[in-house]
Amino acid sequence: MLILTESIHRAWKKGNVFSAIFMDVAGAFNNVHHERLIHNMCKCKIPTEITQWILSFLSNRMTQMRFNGITTDHIPTPTGIPQGSPLSPILYILYNSDLLDIPKREGQLGLGYIDDILYGVQNKMALGITRELKQLLIKSEQWRQRHGAQFEKSKYILIHFT
């Protein structure tokens, strides 16, 4: 919140409007692809011993379901990270780090907390803001396709800070 607030105030000092779009990644922990996570960890220069340990932690996972006293056989879970594990928020941040790197230009902002994403831009003109946000959303859609993720579009919020 501090970074967002400072970005808004910086834009205002320049006579600009700051606009932000808030997004949510649907089913974030359940849809983590292990290979992409390990790829991102290597890209972040996390030591091989740790990435191999994480891969072992995520490999050969099984689950069962119970309903009305009936329990299913073990079901393989080849994707996802376990909810409730203290490692999972850290792993997810590494998994979606590319999504937060999309805003690169001066005056653009990318923030996130687990599956909640914010892209912010500043400009004097609404057309400039619209153009920049559109480009960020196109790139986030490309990220979504590469990662097999989904955005919860009903949760998108656009706010103009004037």
Short mmCIF file of C-alpha atoms in Angstrom, two decimals:
data_model
loop_
_atom_site.label_atom_id
_atom_site.label_comp_id
_atom_site.label_asym_id
_atom_site.label_seq_id
_atom_site.Cartn_x
_atom_site.Cartn_y
_atom_site.Cartn_z
CA MET A 1 0.00 0.00 0.00
CA LEU A 2 2.90 2.33 0.73
CA ILE A 3 4.38 1.83 -2.75
CA LEU A 4 0.97 2.40 -4.35
CA THR A 5 0.35 5.54 -2.30
CA GLU A 6 3.79 6.95 -3.12
CA SER A 7 3.26 6.22 -6.83
CA ILE A 8 -0.06 8.06 -6.80
CA HIS A 9 1.46 11.08 -5.05
CA ARG A 10 4.43 11.11 -7.45
CA ALA A 11 2.02 11.14 -10.40
CA TRP A 12 0.00 13.99 -8.89
CA LYS A 13 3.14 16.06 -8.31
CA LYS A 14 3.80 15.80 -12.07
CA GLY A 15 0.23 16.82 -12.86
CA ASN A 16 -0.69 13.31 -13.99
CA VAL A 17 -3.56 10.97 -13.28
CA PHE A 18 -2.62 7.59 -11.83
CA SER A 19 -4.80 4.67 -12.86
CA ALA A 20 -4.62 1.14 -11.52
CA ILE A 21 -6.21 -2.12 -12.53
CA PHE A 22 -6.57 -4.77 -9.85
CA MET A 23 -6.67 -8.42 -10.95
CA ASP A 24 -7.00 -11.83 -9.32
CA VAL A 25 -5.47 -15.10 -10.52
CA ALA A 26 -8.17 -17.78 -10.21
CA GLY A 27 -7.32 -20.98 -8.34
CA ALA A 28 -3.76 -19.80 -7.97
CA PHE A 29 -2.23 -22.53 -5.79
CA ASN A 30 -4.11 -25.35 -7.54
CA ASN A 31 -2.86 -24.45 -11.01
CA VAL A 32 0.89 -24.05 -10.47
CA HIS A 33 2.77 -26.04 -13.12
CA HIS A 34 5.83 -27.55 -11.46
CA GLU A 35 8.15 -27.28 -14.48
CA ARG A 36 7.37 -23.57 -14.90
CA LEU A 37 7.92 -22.99 -11.17
CA ILE A 38 11.31 -24.71 -11.29
CA HIS A 39 12.18 -22.73 -14.45
CA ASN A 40 11.36 -19.46 -12.65
CA MET A 41 13.36 -20.53 -9.60
CA CYS A 42 16.39 -21.23 -11.80
CA LYS A 43 15.89 -17.88 -13.53
CA CYS A 44 15.99 -16.23 -10.09
CA LYS A 45 19.32 -18.00 -9.48
CA ILE A 46 17.99 -20.13 -6.63
CA PRO A 47 20.57 -22.84 -5.93
CA THR A 48 20.06 -26.20 -7.66
CA GLU A 49 19.93 -28.03 -4.33
CA ILE A 50 16.89 -26.00 -3.30
CA THR A 51 15.12 -26.31 -6.65
CA GLN A 52 15.67 -30.08 -6.61
CA TRP A 53 14.34 -30.26 -3.05
CA ILE A 54 11.22 -28.30 -4.08
CA LEU A 55 10.72 -30.53 -7.12
CA SER A 56 10.94 -33.59 -4.84
CA PHE A 57 8.49 -31.95 -2.42
CA LEU A 58 5.98 -31.43 -5.27
CA SER A 59 6.49 -34.76 -7.09
CA ASN A 60 4.27 -37.83 -6.77
CA ARG A 61 1.63 -36.02 -4.72
CA MET A 62 -1.69 -37.76 -4.19
CA THR A 63 -5.02 -36.75 -2.73
CA GLN A 64 -8.21 -38.45 -1.63
CA MET A 65 -11.76 -37.20 -1.33
CA ARG A 66 -14.28 -38.21 1.31
CA PHE A 67 -18.02 -37.65 1.02
CA ASN A 68 -20.76 -39.23 3.14
CA GLY A 69 -18.28 -41.63 4.69
CA ILE A 70 -17.00 -42.87 1.33
CA THR A 71 -13.32 -42.28 0.53
CA THR A 72 -11.96 -42.40 -3.01
CA ASP A 73 -8.80 -44.15 -4.08
CA HIS A 74 -5.67 -42.02 -4.22
CA ILE A 75 -5.80 -39.50 -7.07
CA PRO A 76 -2.55 -38.11 -8.54
CA THR A 77 -2.17 -34.32 -8.35
CA PRO A 78 0.47 -33.48 -10.98
CA THR A 79 -0.01 -29.70 -10.65
CA GLY A 80 -0.48 -27.27 -7.82
CA ILE A 81 1.19 -26.50 -4.54
CA PRO A 82 -0.28 -27.55 -1.20
CA GLN A 83 -2.51 -24.98 0.44
CA GLY A 84 -1.61 -24.53 4.09
CA SER A 85 2.08 -25.23 3.61
CA PRO A 86 4.27 -22.34 4.80
CA LEU A 87 6.30 -22.80 1.59
CA SER A 88 3.34 -22.30 -0.75
CA PRO A 89 3.06 -18.48 -0.62
CA ILE A 90 6.80 -18.19 -1.30
CA LEU A 91 6.61 -20.71 -4.16
CA TYR A 92 3.64 -18.90 -5.69
CA ILE A 93 5.44 -15.56 -5.56
CA LEU A 94 8.31 -17.18 -7.47
CA TYR A 95 5.82 -18.74 -9.90
CA ASN A 96 4.10 -15.49 -10.83
CA SER A 97 7.15 -13.21 -10.60
CA ASP A 98 7.17 -12.78 -14.40
CA LEU A 99 3.67 -11.35 -14.18
CA LEU A 100 4.91 -8.60 -11.89
CA ASP A 101 7.83 -7.83 -14.20
CA ILE A 102 5.55 -6.90 -17.12
CA PRO A 103 5.38 -3.16 -16.30
CA LYS A 104 8.81 -1.89 -17.32
CA ARG A 105 8.43 1.68 -18.51
CA GLU A 106 8.89 4.80 -16.40
CA GLY A 107 5.67 5.59 -14.58
CA GLN A 108 4.39 2.01 -14.72
CA LEU A 109 3.93 -0.11 -11.61
CA GLY A 110 3.46 -3.83 -11.00
CA LEU A 111 2.59 -5.03 -7.50
CA GLY A 112 1.30 -8.30 -6.19
CA TYR A 113 0.53 -10.31 -3.12
CA ILE A 114 0.14 -14.01 -3.84
CA ASP A 115 -2.69 -14.09 -6.45
CA ASP A 116 -3.70 -10.42 -6.28
CA ILE A 117 -2.07 -8.28 -8.97
CA LEU A 118 -2.04 -4.52 -9.54
CA TYR A 119 -0.85 -2.71 -12.65
CA GLY A 120 -0.61 1.05 -12.44
CA VAL A 121 0.23 3.75 -14.97
CA GLN A 122 0.37 7.51 -14.97
CA ASN A 123 -0.27 9.97 -17.75
CA LYS A 124 -1.80 13.39 -18.31
CA MET A 125 -4.25 12.03 -20.89
CA ALA A 126 -6.90 9.31 -20.50
CA LEU A 127 -5.96 8.00 -23.96
CA GLY A 128 -2.36 7.46 -22.86
CA ILE A 129 -3.49 5.62 -19.72
CA THR A 130 -5.86 3.45 -21.74
CA ARG A 131 -3.16 2.59 -24.27
CA GLU A 132 -0.62 1.63 -21.58
CA LEU A 133 -3.08 -0.44 -19.54
CA LYS A 134 -4.19 -2.23 -22.70
CA GLN A 135 -0.57 -3.19 -23.47
CA LEU A 136 -0.05 -4.44 -19.92
CA LEU A 137 -3.22 -6.54 -20.13
CA ILE A 138 -2.16 -8.01 -23.49
CA LYS A 139 1.17 -9.04 -21.97
CA SER A 140 -0.53 -10.45 -18.87
CA GLU A 141 -2.79 -12.49 -21.17
CA GLN A 142 0.32 -13.91 -22.87
CA TRP A 143 1.67 -14.80 -19.41
CA ARG A 144 -1.66 -16.46 -18.59
CA GLN A 145 -1.50 -18.62 -21.71
CA ARG A 146 2.13 -19.66 -21.10
CA HIS A 147 1.36 -20.58 -17.49
CA GLY A 148 -2.02 -22.21 -18.06
CA ALA A 149 -3.53 -19.78 -15.56
CA GLN A 150 -6.90 -18.05 -15.46
CA PHE A 151 -7.80 -14.57 -14.31
CA GLU A 152 -11.01 -14.03 -12.37
CA LYS A 153 -12.29 -11.30 -14.69
CA SER A 154 -15.36 -10.61 -12.54
CA LYS A 155 -12.92 -9.32 -9.89
CA TYR A 156 -11.14 -6.80 -12.16
CA ILE A 157 -11.32 -3.30 -10.77
CA LEU A 158 -10.13 -0.13 -12.52
CA ILE A 159 -9.56 2.95 -10.37
CA HIS A 160 -8.48 6.42 -11.56
CA PHE A 161 -6.73 8.44 -8.86
CA THR A 162 -7.24 12.10 -9.81
#
